[in-house]
Structures are given as structure tokens and as C-alpha cells.
Amino acid sequence: MAILVNGASSVLIQGITGKQGSFHFRQMRAFGTNIVAGVAPGKGGSRFEDIPLYETVQEACEHHTIDATVLFIPAAFCKDAALEAIEAGIKVIVIITEHIPVQDELIIVNRAKLKEAVIIGPNTFGMASWKCKLGILPNVAFSPGPVGVVARSGTLTYEIVGSLTNVGIGQTSVIGLGGDRVPGSSFVDMLKRFEVDPDTKCVVLVGEIGGNAEEEAAEFIKTMSKPVVAYLAGKSAPPGKRMGHAGAIIERGKGTYEGKVKALTAAGAQVATFPYEVVEKVQTLLGHA
Amino acid sequence: MKCFEYMGKEIFARFGIPVPQGRMVLKPEDAATVAAEIGKPVVIKSQVLSGKRGKAGGIKFADTPEAAAQAAAEVLSMTVQGLPVQRILVEEKLKIDAELYVAITIDGAAKAPVVIASAKGGMDIEEQDEADIVKTHLDVFLGLPAFLAKDLARKIGLRGNLAKEFSDILSKMYCILNHKDAELVEINPLVISGDHLIAADAKLTIDDSALYRQKDIPFVDEDMTEVEKMAKAAGVGSFVELGGDIAIMANGAGITMGTLDMVQLFGGQPANFMDAGGGTGVEGTAKALRILLAQNPKVILINIFGGITRCDDVANALAQVKQNIGIPVPVVVRMVGTNEEAGVRILKEVGIDAYRDMKTAAQMAVALAKRGEGA
């Protein structure tokens, strides 16, 4: 029914007692997520509602088998919190926090790669699978079904997933890669998982202008057996923050709306011009029309 | 945050990268003083956050302090790429034998810093042949070890003292990237002058997310419009002025772009890009609304899909602004997601209807803007 996690996964929340952490703890639990522990320095040994709290991730891992952790940690402390989770051996780490300094992100994602942990984010809505939501996407948007969704931007994904749900098309997993310069996971990482997931029949890719993640995805889509529908935001938007010469040299004309559409179309993906067209295309592919 | 060249050079000098002798000044007479101190022909460089200054006439040469004052007066009265010149850098004119290019930046796709170097620096580096550019990704845990810096010098064809100085400069650039939270450290051109290298330019971009721990670097906001500065000061996630008449606020960069795309499809002109950010509360949303109003739009379009952002917070802010300062133009709201019912109820109380569907809301905003034109 899903990639990375499912209803049987045991979940830790780092920063569970904070404003965002406590609000989304309740939302996640209402979704069905099996939350087994929380980390809240200074409050170890007590409980938050009925959830046991620990001083450190290591301590939580000594008392529970943890499959995944979600971080609701302020940007300045996120590097340490993420490294703590990686070193404790947790394999799925969801970092919701935005505005993490890019140097900190580099350390986090490279350390995770070394320890074979999957990072979702930073600056992401997280992910949802069958009975397991790790993050902040609204519960009402998601429903179980055959479509895998992987996205760079959050609210646009709610838009598309919500529309799919409204017409009765559910999802295996919905993954938010995050909007930062150095995301922990790429489109290709997730497309590989959807390709081998027996329940995923078709994949929706939500991209945007800038960077070359969509161009890389296009290369992998060429090899996929499952159909892919893509939507790219930013057709009319001003180009994002450009980095001058060096950025231009790395990208060499990649990153434009037209270039991405061309790469994806050539790879066999169907590209929707507007969010609501994604639903029409998926309906046709699944024979729901 | 982009730094002015003179700021970049100050930081370079602090880290031991050779830069020309010189100083930033604000007035022509100070340019003469600096030129006299240097006692050699000087170059007067406009300090604006834009490339292609040379081509735009923003760089002039002078042989005497009097000529420096005159050149400075000319440059200070110019605009370069639409930006008025308020500061100039007066520095010694270098003897240039050749120009190199070198930069370190972050390659997000590769999740690594990357060094880019070329023996052919100067203008038009972007258009240069791929074969003439050396690119090497760095392991973030190893940094830039000396052996790698030496090998990069070799790869762009440097020998002897020049190779030694090049690898030394490269190591110091990496230190700046690391210690100053830079996203880009670039020298173009890195000048060969006799048997020495000297940084004739300095381009430094500091990671906005890390400014909190780089407090010794002065804040630069020169490439922003007045309204953009207001947005920055108010802590709005991301804001760019676009010049149309439909002011737009959405939560999330992707959905904001999607909203702009849709408004344009239906024939409307967005006044701005505003990603109010995730989790913005009542206070932040109210500030964001005031910024939209400052653009004097014909219509305001708000597109909220609540996740971490709560619809009731947005609705409360909207109600607050309407009651406190009044909203003189039509407001079209699309609102779904977290705490949607409460949000819709609050809006109804102040006489604003909310749509559930983004397409209808965009169409309505465009229709209202067109009606505004006819009136």
C-alpha cells in the first residue's frame, strides 16, 4: 500500500511539545500514525498526553524500536537534532523545518547518505502513506489508492492530491521532497521506489522551475514501466533567486519551464498545464474517465 | 543576500586573499583623496548589485586625483541596470597580464560544494566553452584539502608561484564559504599581474537563512523595491513585485506560482508574487495584507490551502485588517484545509465569501480586475 512507511511503522516526534509539534502530533495521530515516543529536552521521564517523553533520541531508541522520526525543531537547532536521529540509526527522517542554513543541510544530507538513512525535506510537508502521516499535510487531502505522488512544493501538492481524492482516486504514498536548495531525497530516489511498489499504478510528479531535478527525473522516467503525469509550477513566475555566473554555469540553460516540459515529454511523461488537468490525465490513465 | 564588491573584498582581505589597494567612498572629493593616497592611476567602480557594470559604463579609469574626482562624479550620477549608483570603490589600476575565473558555490543536485575554475576569465564567462571550465565537487566532510587545490591549479594550466598562489586563494575561498555561510564566493576576474594573482572583483552571496549567525556582515537590501523592503521588514516569506493589478497572496512557493500561472491564463496581471510562508499566524498575515494594499491593486486574491497554515488564522487577520484599516478593493478568497470551517465562518461574519476551488477564485479575481478597469 505504500513506500517507506505504513500503518505498522513506529514513529518518534522530535519537538513534540512545541506549538507546531503538539498541533501536528494530534493531527498525525488522528490520521492513524503509530506515534510511540517524543523527544523534549528537559521533560524526559514525563508524558505528553499518553506519549512517553525522552531527553534524547538515543534514549527513546533504547526503549522503543523507531522506524521513522519527524522533526519540529527550530532551524538553528535542526542540524544537531537531525544528526542525533541519524546517529541513533533511524532510517526515515522527516524534517519539516524551513530556513535551515545551507551549510547545515549539506552536513545533514551527506551524513544521512553515509548511514543509509532517507531524509524527507527539509522544508517539506512531509509524507503520507496508508495510516501513516509524517508531517503537516492536511488529513482530508489524502486517501488510500493506486497513485504515487512526489513533489517539490507543498500546498500545490495538497491542491492536486485533494482533487484526486475528490474524484475518488487515492494514493499509495504522497512524498514532499521539500523546497530547499539541498533536499535530502530526489525525484529519482522516490520514482525508483514507486516503480517497484506493487500497489502503485501510476505516478504524479509535481515540479517547478529552477534547478535540474526534473531533468534528472526525466532520464529515469525513460526506464520506467509505470506511467507518469507531471505538473510544473512557475510558467509565468519570475525566475527565482539566481546565483549569477556560477549558478548559470552549473545549470547551463537547464531549469527553465520549457526545458523541463521538453525533457519530461521526451521521456514519455504527460505534462499538465494546470493543476486540475493532472486529475483528468490520471483518470484517463487509470480508466476512470 | 548579495554583498557589494567592496564588502566582499573586505572579507577577502580579512581571510588573506590579495585584493587591490582601495576604499569605498560616497562623494567625488573622497575619491580624489583615496586616489592621492594610492598615488597611482586608479579605477572607479560603481557599487551596485548587478553584473555587466563595465558594459554599462559603470567602471572608469583616472590617472590623477582630479580626474578621479571627475570620474567619480560621473559614475555617482549614473544608474546601472536600473539601480542608482550610491557608492563607488576607488582602487589601484592593476597591470593585467591574463584573467582567470574561479568560484565556489553549492550544487543542490549534487548535495555538495562545487569549485568552478577557468583559465579564461573576464566577461561572458557563462558563454564559455564547457571544455575550458573545470568543475570539481567537494566532499563536505573533507572540505577543500590542499592536494585538491593544487590539482585544480594544474588543471587550469598554472605553474610555479602562480599555481601556489592559486591553490592558496582557493583554500581561503572555501574558508569563507564555510565560516561566512556563503552560497557563492566568486572571483572574476582573478588577475595574473606579473608573477602574482590578485582578486580584481569579489562576488559574495550570503545564505539568508544563516544571517542570524553572521551578524558582522552589514545587511544589504539594495536590489529590492520599496514594497519588497517593507515585505522583508515584516518577515513575509517571499515577495517579488510584478507590476500588475491583482495582488496575490498564497501559502507556499509552489501554490503561489500555480496561482500566478492561473491568473495569467485567464487574462489577468499579477501585481506580485507573495508566498506568505507556512504556519503564518494572525499577526504575520495582517502584515502581509497591508503590503498587498500598499501596491494599490484593483483586486486582492488570496489562495490558502491550509496545512501548517490555519484557515482561521488567515480569516482572523483578514477580518482584523478589514475592521481596523479597511480594505478599499474587492477581496477574493479561496480557502480550504486545516480549520477551514472556522475560517469560512469568520470571513462570512465580515462579509467575505470564500471559494473552495482555485480555478473559480482566479477567474473571479480576473473578472473583478477587468470590471475595475471599466469603471
XYZ file of C-alpha atoms in Angstrom, chain B residues 9 11-19 168-170 172-173 176 185 187 190 199:
20
model
C 36.845 42.490 -0.820
C 36.091 39.913 3.771
C 38.592 38.548 1.214
C 41.313 40.719 2.754
C 40.418 39.537 6.244
C 40.875 35.917 5.081
C 44.172 36.743 3.347
C 43.108 36.793 -0.307
C 45.090 39.532 -2.129
C 42.905 42.428 -3.320
C 46.196 29.199 -1.551
C 43.426 31.572 -2.701
C 41.120 28.620 -3.367
C 40.804 30.690 1.583
C 37.689 30.959 -0.594
C 34.906 31.994 3.523
C 32.246 33.017 -3.466
C 36.355 35.980 -8.323
C 41.267 36.705 -10.856
C 41.280 39.388 -6.954
